[in-house]
Structure formats: C-alpha cells, structure tokens
Amino acid sequence: MRRLINRHPSRRMKILLGALPFILAVAIYAIAADARGADGPDKLMPGLNAITSAMSRLMFDIDRATGARLFWADTWASLARLGVGLGISAVIGLGLGVPVGFIPCLRALFEPFFAALSLIPPLAVLPILFILFGLGELSKTVLIVFGIAPFILRDVMLRVAEIPREQIVKAQTLGASSWQMILGLVLPQVFARLISSVRLSLGAAWLFVIAAEAITAEAGLGYRIFLVRRYLAMDVILPYVLWITLLAFAMDYALRQAHDAIPWTRFKEGG
Amino acid sequence: MMAVIRLDNVSKSYGETVVLENVSLTIEDNEFLAVVGPSGAGKTTLLRMLLSQEAPSSGRILIDDAPIAAEPMPDRGVVFQRYSVLPHRTVIRNVMTGPEWLAAPFTGRVMGRARAALKSRARNMLDRVGLGDHATLYPAQLSGGQQQRLAIAQALMMNPKVLLLDEPFGALDPATRRAMHRLVLGLWAEHKMTVVMITHDLSEAFHLGTRVVAVEKRRHDPHAPHRYGSVITTDFDAKPRLARQIARAPA
C-alpha cells in the first residue's frame, strides 16, 4: 500500500476532481432552492429559472432610464475603472520603483516615505478623496491607485534589490552607465515581476472598485449589487458575484499567460 | 598593452574586524596570479578591491602606476562564480552587451552595419569559447560550465587589461573544470592579459598560475579573533618567467 502522499491522480482524474466541488455546490444550491421554493417563489434562494429570467432582462433588454443594456454597461464601467486604476498603478510602480530601488540616494530619500504611505488604509482616506476629487470617476480611480500602487511599488523595489550584486558589478565592468543599467538590466528583469505583482493585486483592485461603487456611482457591477440589495434581489446579486469572479479569473489567467510569454522567465534560474 | 598591478600597503577592515593587513604586492604584466587561502581569509575582499567594488581602508592600488578608478570599469573584467551573465538576454546578446553599451550611450543598442559587424565579432568569440551552437539560448538553458564560458566571453569582448576571476570554476565538476582550465590558459596567452584568480583549490592554483600567493592569518588572538587580519604568507613562482617566455615563443 503506497503512502497517501505518493498517490497522484491521473490527468483525467485531476480534472474530474477539480470540477467536483463546483458541481456539488451548484447541485446543493439547486436542491435547496427547489425545496425552499416549493411553497411559492423565494427571494433569498431564487431557483435557476428565476436567475435566468432576471439576468436575461439585464443582459438583453434596454433599460428605459439609461438607454443601455444594464449588465454590459455595468461590466464596462467596472472594467474601465479597474483597468485605468491598475494601469496607472503599474506605471507608477515601475516608473518610481526602478529608479528609487536602484539609486541609493533616491532610495534613502523615498523608501521610508513609501513604507509609511503603504500603511495608510486606503478606505480610510476615501472620504478625503470624495471631498477633494468629488464623487465622480476621479476619486474612484484615485482610490484604486492609492490602494494598489504602494504595493506594486514596494514589490518592484524588492525585486530591484534582489538583482545579484555580481550582475551589477559585471555590467559596470562592461562599461554600463547608471542609465544603461536601468534600461538594459533592471527594467527588463523587473518587468516580469511587475506582471506578477499586478496579478497579485487584482483581488485588492476589485475590492476597491466595488467599495467605491457601493458608495456612489451611476453604473458598475458593485453599484448594481448594492442597489438591488434593497429589494433582496438575490436573483441579480448571485449571478453578478459569479460574473465578477469569472472576470477576475480571466484577468488572472491572461496576466499569467503574459508573464509566461516572456521567454527567459520560462527557464528556472540555475547555477 | 601593459598591465602591472601594484598593491601598496593595502589594508581592509570592517569596523573592528581587520580582514587584510598591509598587503604589498606587485603583479607583473601578463602574470597569471592565483590567490589561495582558507575561507574567510579575505581572498574575495582582495578581489573586490581590485575591482573597486570596495575601497581599501588604507593603502593604494595602482595599475601601470596610476591609481585605479573608484568604481568598476571596463579596464578590469571579471568572472564571478555565479550570476555574471544577464539572464534576460540570449547568449549572443550577452556577448554583444559590453560593446553595445560603449557604442550607444542612450539606447544601449547598435543598429545597421555596426550591429552586423559586432554580431560577427561576437560569433567569433562564441566559437572560440565553444558556445557557437548556443547563440540563441538563454543563460538558464546552459550548463554551469557553459555559463562560465559565456561569462568569460562577455568579459573578453571588452579587451580588459586585467581579468579577475573569483572562484570561477568552484561550482563545476572535475571534467568540466579541466576543459575550462585549457580554455582559460589559451585565452590568457592569446589576449596577453594580466589575470588574478581566486581559488581554494591548490592544484588548480599551481596548474594555472605563474605565481601563487597564499592569504592567511598569521597571528591569532583567541580572545579577539577579529583583531588580526590576513597577510600574504607564501609567495611562490609557480612557473619561472624564463620558462614561460620560452614556452610562448612564436611557434
């Protein structure tokens, strides 16, 4: 009898095992919803039929107030906020993290400040952002950037510090200036990490998008969820949560693919 | 091209801890100096000072009677035991890196005919070190010995006066090591450099070096082990100059 830790599932078995909890969760929900719905439609656990009809209304019918298909308008609004926020954060992270991480004087100047900045809870400054930047898109974007950029920045700086001293000395013996080392040595090596870093901050970015939308917005996935909460519209909230999860998964997957597309990261760093 | 290295009363200490004490040494042009000594004796500190990666606490280091620059420069090439190539560049781009940086201060990339010329120079260098078939691979795809060949090729593209080797073969298996010894001796003769190699392998030191020095602590205070630094305890002409010159006489 082989030990448990030495028994590996086959490829097909692996897929099957991985799918099992999903199937179980859906099945349990369907059965429970069916049981609760036996004596009339149930608000808290709508059946699959109720969910489909609510969603098809949001996806295909044009809303009279806004003149848009709400589901797609919400998706677009949230993704745009997320994309702009993450993009700006990545640019800040790389643009500041590389020079500050690499040049000792800049490092001494900014590192303590960045460390303090990254400890400020972003949601606590949300009122300040609303006061300063109004209730529009700007304050939402700033919130995401405020929440994500310090993390990416510190991660980039850590990666810069991880570049072996030998490589930097060698580059100098090859005649490299500080600028050439930034351009030809630090940036390309840090870029791979930046992608992973953005990927790891996806969860937090979604949190800030939804938090901002919950408070004030005219559209957005988070906005919709918090809006229909007043009517206990679980038939909208549940599929929206699933959709957000799916979007997050897709973005995570895309970023992982982007990371693996950098040729040299595919080979493990060896002797 | 001449390269006489002179260490003039060089000492190095970190705070209270004395690592090297009053090292004076003249390394003749085209010498192959092997530095041996136990771990922690300050061999690597010596090499780092020759590189200007660290500054001596007192004393001077001169090449051809001029003090060396205060930071690493292309006149002194180096190969470390590890991490001396750029992992994100292919083998051929690694070899082209130095000349590219020299020629293109802003972009670090040469173009057009200059690129073609550099590429063929890089190819010749790769052929010389036996990496001709691996030009498009990334360093992590190479074996340990191949990575060191690449690091040497990369350094030699700059035609350094001095080549510094910090235990370059320490992580290699014996057969690979022997092949590397042949390569390094050949390149040393072709490029007429002065070589300083740190090693903890005595037989390697005597096989490669024309001169072998041992760096060691001469005095030891058991109550204050940091008190005394290492000095050069042995200085041995491994291959007399005359014999060497005859061996290298034009065939």
Coordinates of C-alpha atoms in Angstrom, one line a residue:
Chain A
M1 CA 0.0 0.0 0.0
R2 CA 1.6 3.2 -1.1
R3 CA 1.5 6.2 1.2
L4 CA -1.2 8.7 0.6
I5 CA 1.3 11.5 -0.3
N6 CA 2.7 9.4 -3.1
R7 CA -0.5 8.6 -4.9
H8 CA -1.1 11.0 -7.7
P9 CA -4.3 11.3 -9.6
S10 CA -4.1 10.8 -13.4
R11 CA -4.7 13.8 -15.7
R12 CA -8.4 12.9 -16.3
M13 CA -8.9 12.2 -12.6
K14 CA -7.4 15.6 -11.8
I15 CA -9.9 17.4 -14.0
L16 CA -12.7 15.4 -12.6
L17 CA -11.7 16.0 -9.0
G18 CA -11.2 19.7 -9.7
A19 CA -14.7 20.0 -11.1
L20 CA -16.4 18.1 -8.4
P21 CA -16.7 20.8 -5.8
F22 CA -18.2 23.2 -8.4
I23 CA -20.7 20.6 -9.5
L24 CA -21.6 19.8 -5.8
A25 CA -22.0 23.5 -4.9
V26 CA -24.4 24.1 -7.9
A27 CA -26.3 20.9 -7.1
I28 CA -26.7 21.6 -3.4
Y29 CA -27.9 25.1 -4.3
A30 CA -30.4 23.8 -6.9
I31 CA -31.8 21.2 -4.5
A32 CA -32.0 23.7 -1.6
A33 CA -33.6 26.4 -3.8
D34 CA -36.1 23.8 -5.1
A35 CA -37.0 22.8 -1.6
R36 CA -37.5 26.4 -0.4
G37 CA -39.4 27.3 -3.5
A38 CA -41.9 24.5 -3.0
D39 CA -44.5 26.9 -1.5
G40 CA -44.1 29.9 -3.8
P41 CA -41.2 31.9 -5.2
D42 CA -38.4 32.5 -2.7
K43 CA -36.5 35.8 -2.5
L44 CA -33.4 34.6 -0.7
M45 CA -32.7 31.4 -2.8
P46 CA -34.2 32.0 -6.2
G47 CA -34.3 29.0 -8.4
L48 CA -32.2 28.7 -11.6
N49 CA -35.3 29.8 -13.6
A50 CA -35.7 33.0 -11.7
I51 CA -32.0 33.8 -12.0
T52 CA -32.0 33.2 -15.8
S53 CA -35.0 35.4 -16.4
A54 CA -33.6 38.2 -14.2
M55 CA -30.3 38.0 -15.9
S56 CA -31.7 37.9 -19.4
R57 CA -33.7 41.0 -18.6
L58 CA -30.4 42.8 -17.6
M59 CA -28.4 41.4 -20.4
F60 CA -30.8 41.9 -23.4
D61 CA -33.5 44.4 -22.5
I62 CA -32.7 48.1 -22.9
D63 CA -33.2 49.9 -19.6
R64 CA -35.6 52.8 -20.0
A65 CA -33.9 55.1 -17.6
T66 CA -30.4 54.8 -19.0
G67 CA -31.0 53.6 -22.5
A68 CA -28.4 50.8 -22.1
R69 CA -28.3 47.1 -21.5
L70 CA -27.5 47.3 -17.8
F71 CA -25.4 44.2 -17.4
W72 CA -23.0 45.2 -20.2
A73 CA -23.0 48.8 -19.1
D74 CA -22.1 47.7 -15.5
T75 CA -19.4 45.4 -16.7
W76 CA -17.8 48.0 -18.9
A77 CA -17.9 50.7 -16.2
S78 CA -16.3 48.4 -13.7
L79 CA -13.7 47.0 -16.0
A80 CA -12.8 50.5 -17.2
R81 CA -12.2 51.7 -13.6
L82 CA -10.2 48.6 -12.8
G83 CA -8.1 48.9 -16.0
V84 CA -7.4 52.6 -15.6
G85 CA -6.6 52.1 -11.9
L86 CA -4.3 49.1 -12.4
G87 CA -2.6 50.7 -15.4
I88 CA -1.8 53.9 -13.6
S89 CA -0.6 51.9 -10.6
A90 CA 1.7 49.8 -12.8
V91 CA 3.2 52.8 -14.4
I92 CA 3.8 54.5 -11.0
G93 CA 5.2 51.3 -9.6
L94 CA 7.6 50.8 -12.4
G95 CA 8.4 54.5 -13.0
L96 CA 9.2 55.2 -9.4
G97 CA 10.1 51.8 -8.1
V98 CA 13.0 51.2 -10.5
P99 CA 14.9 54.5 -10.0
V100 CA 14.2 54.6 -6.3
G101 CA 15.1 51.0 -5.8
F102 CA 18.3 51.2 -7.9
I103 CA 19.8 54.6 -7.0
P104 CA 20.9 54.7 -3.3
C105 CA 20.3 58.4 -2.8
L106 CA 16.8 58.2 -4.1
R107 CA 16.3 55.2 -2.0
A108 CA 17.3 56.9 1.2
L109 CA 15.1 59.8 0.3
F110 CA 11.9 58.0 -0.5
E111 CA 11.9 54.5 1.0
P112 CA 10.7 55.5 4.5
F113 CA 8.0 57.7 2.9
F114 CA 6.8 54.9 0.7
A115 CA 6.7 52.5 3.6
A116 CA 4.6 54.9 5.6
L117 CA 2.4 55.6 2.6
S118 CA 1.7 52.0 2.0
L119 CA 0.4 51.6 5.6
I120 CA -2.4 54.1 5.3
P121 CA -5.6 52.1 4.9
P122 CA -7.0 53.3 1.6
L123 CA -10.6 53.0 2.6
A124 CA -10.0 55.3 5.5
V125 CA -8.9 58.1 3.1
L126 CA -11.9 57.5 0.9
P127 CA -13.8 60.5 2.4
I128 CA -10.8 62.7 1.8
L129 CA -10.8 61.6 -1.8
F130 CA -14.5 62.3 -2.2
I131 CA -14.1 65.7 -0.7
L132 CA -11.1 66.5 -2.8
F133 CA -12.0 64.9 -6.1
G134 CA -15.8 64.9 -5.9
L135 CA -18.0 61.9 -6.4
G136 CA -17.1 61.2 -10.0
E137 CA -14.7 58.8 -11.7
L138 CA -11.6 60.6 -10.5
S139 CA -12.0 59.8 -6.8
K140 CA -12.7 56.1 -7.7
T141 CA -9.6 55.9 -9.8
V142 CA -7.5 57.6 -7.1
L143 CA -8.8 55.1 -4.5
I144 CA -7.7 52.2 -6.6
V145 CA -4.3 53.8 -7.3
F146 CA -3.9 54.6 -3.7
G147 CA -4.7 51.1 -2.7
I148 CA -2.6 49.3 -5.3
A149 CA 0.3 51.5 -6.3
P150 CA 2.2 51.3 -3.0
F151 CA 2.1 47.5 -3.0
I152 CA 3.3 47.3 -6.6
L153 CA 5.9 50.0 -5.9
R154 CA 7.4 48.1 -2.9
D155 CA 7.3 44.8 -4.8
V156 CA 9.2 46.4 -7.7
M157 CA 11.7 47.9 -5.3
L158 CA 12.2 44.5 -3.6
R159 CA 12.8 42.9 -7.0
V160 CA 15.4 45.5 -7.9
A161 CA 17.1 44.8 -4.6
E162 CA 17.1 41.1 -5.4
I163 CA 19.2 41.5 -8.6
P164 CA 22.5 39.9 -7.7
R165 CA 25.3 42.4 -6.9
E166 CA 27.6 40.3 -9.2
Q167 CA 25.4 41.2 -12.2
I168 CA 25.5 44.9 -11.4
V169 CA 29.3 44.9 -10.9
K170 CA 29.7 42.9 -14.1
A171 CA 27.6 45.4 -16.0
Q172 CA 29.9 48.1 -14.8
T173 CA 33.0 46.3 -16.0
L174 CA 31.2 46.1 -19.3
G175 CA 31.1 49.9 -19.3
A176 CA 27.5 50.4 -18.4
S177 CA 26.3 53.8 -17.1
S178 CA 23.6 54.0 -14.5
W179 CA 21.1 54.8 -17.2
Q180 CA 22.2 51.9 -19.3
M181 CA 21.9 49.6 -16.3
I182 CA 18.4 50.8 -15.7
L183 CA 17.4 50.3 -19.3
G184 CA 19.3 47.2 -20.1
L185 CA 19.4 45.3 -16.9
V186 CA 16.9 46.4 -14.3
L187 CA 13.8 47.2 -16.3
P188 CA 13.7 44.0 -18.3
Q189 CA 14.2 41.9 -15.2
V190 CA 11.7 43.8 -13.1
F191 CA 9.1 43.8 -15.9
A192 CA 8.4 40.1 -15.4
R193 CA 7.8 40.7 -11.7
L194 CA 5.6 43.7 -12.4
I195 CA 3.2 41.5 -14.3
S196 CA 3.0 39.1 -11.3
S197 CA 2.7 42.0 -9.0
V198 CA -0.3 43.4 -10.9
R199 CA -1.8 39.9 -11.0
L200 CA -1.5 39.6 -7.2
S201 CA -3.1 42.9 -6.6
L202 CA -6.2 42.1 -8.8
G203 CA -8.2 41.0 -5.7
A204 CA -7.5 44.2 -3.9
A205 CA -8.2 46.2 -7.0
W206 CA -11.7 44.6 -7.3
L207 CA -12.3 45.3 -3.6
F208 CA -11.6 49.0 -4.1
V209 CA -13.7 49.2 -7.3
I210 CA -16.7 47.6 -5.6
A211 CA -16.2 49.6 -2.4
A212 CA -16.2 52.9 -4.4
E213 CA -19.1 51.8 -6.5
A214 CA -21.1 50.8 -3.4
I215 CA -20.9 54.3 -2.1
T216 CA -21.5 56.3 -5.2
A217 CA -21.8 55.6 -8.9
E218 CA -24.2 55.5 -11.8
A219 CA -23.2 52.2 -13.2
G220 CA -20.9 49.3 -12.3
L221 CA -21.1 45.7 -11.1
G222 CA -20.6 46.7 -7.5
Y223 CA -23.1 49.6 -7.8
R224 CA -25.8 47.2 -9.2
I225 CA -25.2 44.7 -6.4
F226 CA -25.6 47.3 -3.7
L227 CA -28.6 48.9 -5.5
V228 CA -30.7 45.7 -5.8
R229 CA -29.7 44.7 -2.3
R230 CA -32.6 46.9 -1.2
Y231 CA -35.1 44.6 -2.9
L232 CA -33.3 41.5 -1.7
A233 CA -32.8 40.7 -5.4
M234 CA -30.6 37.6 -4.9
D235 CA -31.5 36.6 -8.5
V236 CA -29.3 39.5 -9.6
I237 CA -26.7 39.6 -6.9
L238 CA -25.7 35.9 -7.1
P239 CA -25.0 35.9 -10.9
Y240 CA -23.2 39.2 -10.6
V241 CA -20.9 37.8 -8.0
L242 CA -20.3 34.8 -10.2
W243 CA -19.6 37.1 -13.1
I244 CA -17.1 39.2 -11.1
T245 CA -15.4 36.0 -10.1
L246 CA -15.2 34.9 -13.7
L247 CA -13.8 38.2 -14.9
A248 CA -11.2 38.1 -12.1
F249 CA -10.3 34.6 -13.1
A250 CA -9.9 35.5 -16.7
M251 CA -7.7 38.5 -15.9
D252 CA -5.6 36.4 -13.7
Y253 CA -5.2 33.8 -16.4
A254 CA -4.4 36.5 -19.0
L255 CA -1.7 38.0 -16.8
R256 CA -0.2 34.6 -16.1
Q257 CA 0.0 33.9 -19.9
A258 CA 1.6 37.3 -20.4
H259 CA 4.2 36.5 -17.8
D260 CA 5.0 33.2 -19.3
A261 CA 5.2 34.8 -22.8
I262 CA 8.5 36.5 -21.7
P263 CA 10.9 33.9 -23.0
W264 CA 13.6 33.8 -20.4
T265 CA 11.3 33.5 -17.4
R266 CA 10.3 30.1 -18.6
F267 CA 13.6 28.6 -17.6
K268 CA 14.3 28.3 -14.0
E269 CA 17.2 30.3 -12.7
G270 CA 20.0 27.8 -12.3
G271 CA 23.7 27.5 -11.5
Chain B
M1 CA 49.0 46.7 -23.8
M2 CA 50.7 46.6 -20.4
A3 CA 49.1 45.9 -17.1
V4 CA 51.3 46.0 -14.0
I5 CA 49.2 45.9 -10.8
R6 CA 50.7 47.2 -7.7
L7 CA 49.2 46.9 -4.2
D8 CA 50.8 49.4 -1.9
N9 CA 50.3 48.6 1.8
V10 CA 46.7 47.8 1.3
S11 CA 44.6 47.1 4.4
K12 CA 40.9 46.5 4.8
S13 CA 38.8 46.4 7.9
Y14 CA 35.1 46.5 8.6
G15 CA 34.6 48.3 11.9
E16 CA 36.7 46.4 14.5
T17 CA 37.3 43.5 12.2
V18 CA 40.5 43.5 10.3
V19 CA 40.4 41.4 7.2
L20 CA 43.6 42.3 5.4
E21 CA 46.7 43.8 6.8
N22 CA 49.4 45.7 4.9
V23 CA 49.3 43.7 1.7
S24 CA 52.0 44.8 -0.7
L25 CA 52.3 43.0 -4.0
T26 CA 53.4 43.7 -7.5
I27 CA 51.8 41.7 -10.2
E28 CA 53.9 41.8 -13.4
D29 CA 52.4 42.3 -16.8
N30 CA 50.9 39.1 -18.3
E31 CA 51.2 37.4 -14.9
F32 CA 48.7 34.7 -14.0
L33 CA 48.4 35.2 -10.3
A34 CA 46.5 32.6 -8.3
V35 CA 45.4 33.6 -4.8
V36 CA 44.7 30.8 -2.4
G37 CA 43.7 30.7 1.2
P38 CA 41.2 29.3 3.7
S39 CA 37.6 30.6 3.6
G40 CA 37.1 33.9 5.2
A41 CA 40.8 34.8 4.9
G42 CA 40.0 37.8 2.7
K43 CA 40.7 36.4 -0.8
T44 CA 37.4 37.8 -2.1
T45 CA 37.9 41.1 -0.3
L46 CA 41.2 41.4 -2.2
L47 CA 39.5 40.8 -5.5
R48 CA 36.7 43.2 -4.7
M49 CA 39.2 45.9 -4.0
L50 CA 41.0 45.2 -7.3
L51 CA 37.6 45.6 -8.9
S52 CA 36.8 48.8 -7.0
Q53 CA 33.7 47.1 -5.7
E54 CA 35.1 48.0 -2.3
A55 CA 37.7 50.6 -1.3
P56 CA 40.8 49.8 0.8
S57 CA 40.7 51.2 4.3
S58 CA 44.3 52.3 3.7
G59 CA 46.9 51.9 1.0
R60 CA 46.7 52.3 -2.7
I61 CA 46.1 50.1 -5.7
L62 CA 47.8 51.1 -9.0
I63 CA 47.6 49.8 -12.5
D64 CA 50.6 50.9 -14.6
D65 CA 51.4 53.4 -11.8
A66 CA 48.0 55.1 -12.0
P67 CA 45.5 54.7 -9.1
I68 CA 42.6 52.6 -10.2
A69 CA 39.2 54.3 -10.7
A70 CA 37.0 54.3 -7.6
E71 CA 34.3 52.2 -9.3
P72 CA 34.3 49.1 -11.5
M73 CA 35.5 50.0 -15.0
P74 CA 36.0 48.2 -18.3
D75 CA 39.8 48.0 -17.8
R76 CA 39.2 45.3 -15.3
G77 CA 37.0 42.4 -16.5
V78 CA 35.5 39.9 -14.1
V79 CA 34.0 36.5 -13.9
F80 CA 32.3 35.5 -10.7
Q81 CA 31.4 32.0 -9.5
R82 CA 27.8 32.8 -10.3
Y83 CA 25.4 35.4 -11.7
S84 CA 27.9 37.1 -14.0
V85 CA 25.7 37.0 -17.1
L86 CA 22.4 38.7 -17.9
P87 CA 19.7 36.1 -17.5
H88 CA 17.2 38.1 -19.7
R89 CA 19.5 38.2 -22.8
T90 CA 20.4 35.4 -25.2
V91 CA 23.9 34.1 -25.3
I92 CA 24.9 36.2 -28.3
R93 CA 23.2 39.3 -26.9
N94 CA 25.1 38.8 -23.7
V95 CA 28.4 38.8 -25.5
M96 CA 27.4 41.9 -27.5
T97 CA 26.3 43.8 -24.4
G98 CA 29.5 45.5 -23.5
P99 CA 30.4 46.9 -26.9
E100 CA 26.8 47.9 -27.4
W101 CA 26.8 49.9 -24.2
L102 CA 30.0 51.5 -25.2
A103 CA 28.8 52.5 -28.7
A104 CA 25.2 53.6 -27.8
P105 CA 25.1 55.6 -24.6
F106 CA 21.4 56.3 -24.7
T107 CA 19.7 53.3 -26.2
G108 CA 22.3 50.7 -25.4
R109 CA 21.7 49.1 -28.8
V110 CA 23.7 49.5 -32.0
M111 CA 22.0 49.3 -35.4
G112 CA 22.6 48.6 -39.0
R113 CA 26.1 47.8 -40.3
A114 CA 27.7 48.3 -36.9
R115 CA 25.4 45.7 -35.5
A116 CA 26.3 43.2 -38.1
A117 CA 30.0 43.8 -37.5
L118 CA 29.5 43.4 -33.8
K119 CA 27.5 40.3 -34.3
S120 CA 30.2 38.6 -36.3
R121 CA 32.8 39.6 -33.7
A122 CA 30.5 38.1 -31.0
R123 CA 30.1 34.9 -33.1
N124 CA 33.8 34.5 -33.4
M125 CA 34.2 34.9 -29.6
L126 CA 31.4 32.4 -29.0
D127 CA 33.1 29.9 -31.4
R128 CA 36.4 30.5 -29.6
V129 CA 34.9 29.5 -26.2
G130 CA 32.9 26.7 -27.7
L131 CA 29.4 28.2 -27.5
G132 CA 28.9 28.7 -31.2
D133 CA 25.9 26.4 -31.4
H134 CA 24.2 28.0 -28.4
A135 CA 24.0 31.6 -29.5
T136 CA 20.2 31.9 -29.4
L137 CA 19.7 30.2 -26.0
Y138 CA 19.2 31.9 -22.7
P139 CA 21.8 31.5 -19.9
A140 CA 19.4 29.5 -17.8
Q141 CA 19.3 26.9 -20.6
L142 CA 23.1 26.4 -20.4
S143 CA 25.1 24.1 -18.1
G144 CA 27.2 25.6 -15.3
G145 CA 30.4 25.3 -17.4
Q146 CA 28.8 26.8 -20.4
Q147 CA 27.5 29.7 -18.3
Q148 CA 31.1 30.4 -17.2
R149 CA 32.3 30.2 -20.8
L150 CA 29.7 32.8 -21.6
A151 CA 30.8 35.0 -18.7
I152 CA 34.4 34.8 -19.9
A153 CA 33.5 35.6 -23.5
Q154 CA 31.4 38.5 -22.3
A155 CA 34.3 39.9 -20.3
L156 CA 36.9 39.4 -23.1
M157 CA 34.8 41.4 -25.6
M158 CA 35.9 44.5 -23.8
N159 CA 39.6 43.6 -24.1
P160 CA 40.3 44.2 -20.5
K161 CA 43.9 44.9 -19.3
V162 CA 43.2 42.7 -16.3
L163 CA 40.9 39.8 -15.9
L164 CA 39.7 39.0 -12.4
L165 CA 38.3 35.5 -11.7
D166 CA 36.5 34.9 -8.4
E167 CA 36.5 31.1 -7.9
P168 CA 35.1 30.8 -11.5
F169 CA 35.3 27.0 -11.6
G170 CA 34.3 26.3 -8.0
A171 CA 30.8 25.0 -8.8
L172 CA 31.9 22.8 -11.8
D173 CA 32.5 19.1 -11.9
P174 CA 36.1 17.9 -12.4
A175 CA 35.9 17.1 -16.1
T176 CA 34.3 20.4 -16.9
R177 CA 36.9 22.1 -14.8
R178 CA 39.7 20.6 -16.8
A179 CA 38.2 21.8 -20.0
M180 CA 37.8 25.3 -18.6
H181 CA 41.4 25.3 -17.5
R182 CA 42.5 24.6 -21.0
L183 CA 40.2 27.4 -22.3
V184 CA 41.4 29.9 -19.8
L185 CA 45.1 29.2 -20.4
G186 CA 44.6 29.5 -24.1
L187 CA 42.7 32.8 -23.8
W188 CA 45.2 34.2 -21.4
A189 CA 48.0 33.5 -23.9
E190 CA 46.0 35.0 -26.8
H191 CA 44.8 38.1 -25.1
K192 CA 48.1 38.9 -23.2
M193 CA 46.2 40.0 -20.1
T194 CA 47.2 40.0 -16.5
V195 CA 45.0 37.5 -14.7
V196 CA 44.2 37.4 -11.0
M197 CA 42.3 34.3 -9.9
I198 CA 40.9 33.5 -6.5
T199 CA 40.6 29.8 -5.8
H200 CA 40.6 27.5 -2.8
D201 CA 41.9 24.6 -4.9
L202 CA 45.7 24.4 -4.6
S203 CA 46.2 22.1 -7.5
E204 CA 44.2 24.4 -9.7
A205 CA 46.3 27.3 -8.5
F206 CA 49.5 25.6 -9.4
H207 CA 48.3 24.3 -12.7
L208 CA 47.1 27.7 -13.9
G209 CA 49.1 30.2 -12.1
T210 CA 52.5 31.5 -13.0
R211 CA 52.6 32.8 -9.4
V212 CA 50.7 31.6 -6.4
V213 CA 50.2 33.6 -3.2
A214 CA 48.6 32.4 -0.1
V215 CA 46.5 34.8 2.0
E216 CA 46.2 33.7 5.6
K217 CA 46.0 35.0 9.2
R218 CA 49.5 34.9 10.6
R219 CA 48.6 35.8 14.2
H220 CA 45.5 34.7 16.0
D221 CA 44.3 36.1 19.3
P222 CA 41.7 33.6 20.7
H223 CA 40.1 36.3 22.8
A224 CA 39.7 38.7 19.9
P225 CA 39.7 36.8 16.7
H226 CA 38.9 39.9 14.7
R227 CA 42.0 41.7 15.8
Y228 CA 44.5 40.5 13.3
G229 CA 43.9 40.5 9.5
S230 CA 45.3 38.2 6.9
V231 CA 48.6 38.8 5.2
I232 CA 50.4 37.2 2.3
T233 CA 52.1 34.2 3.9
T234 CA 53.5 32.5 0.9
D235 CA 54.6 33.8 -2.5
F236 CA 55.7 31.2 -5.0
D237 CA 56.9 31.5 -8.5
A238 CA 55.0 28.5 -9.9
K239 CA 56.4 28.9 -13.4
P240 CA 59.6 30.9 -13.8
R241 CA 59.2 33.7 -16.2
L242 CA 62.0 32.5 -18.4
A243 CA 60.5 29.1 -18.9
R244 CA 57.2 30.7 -19.7
Q245 CA 58.6 33.0 -22.3
I246 CA 60.3 30.2 -24.0
A247 CA 57.1 28.2 -24.0
R248 CA 55.2 31.1 -25.5
A249 CA 57.9 31.9 -28.1
P250 CA 56.4 32.1 -31.6
A251 CA 56.0 28.6 -33.0

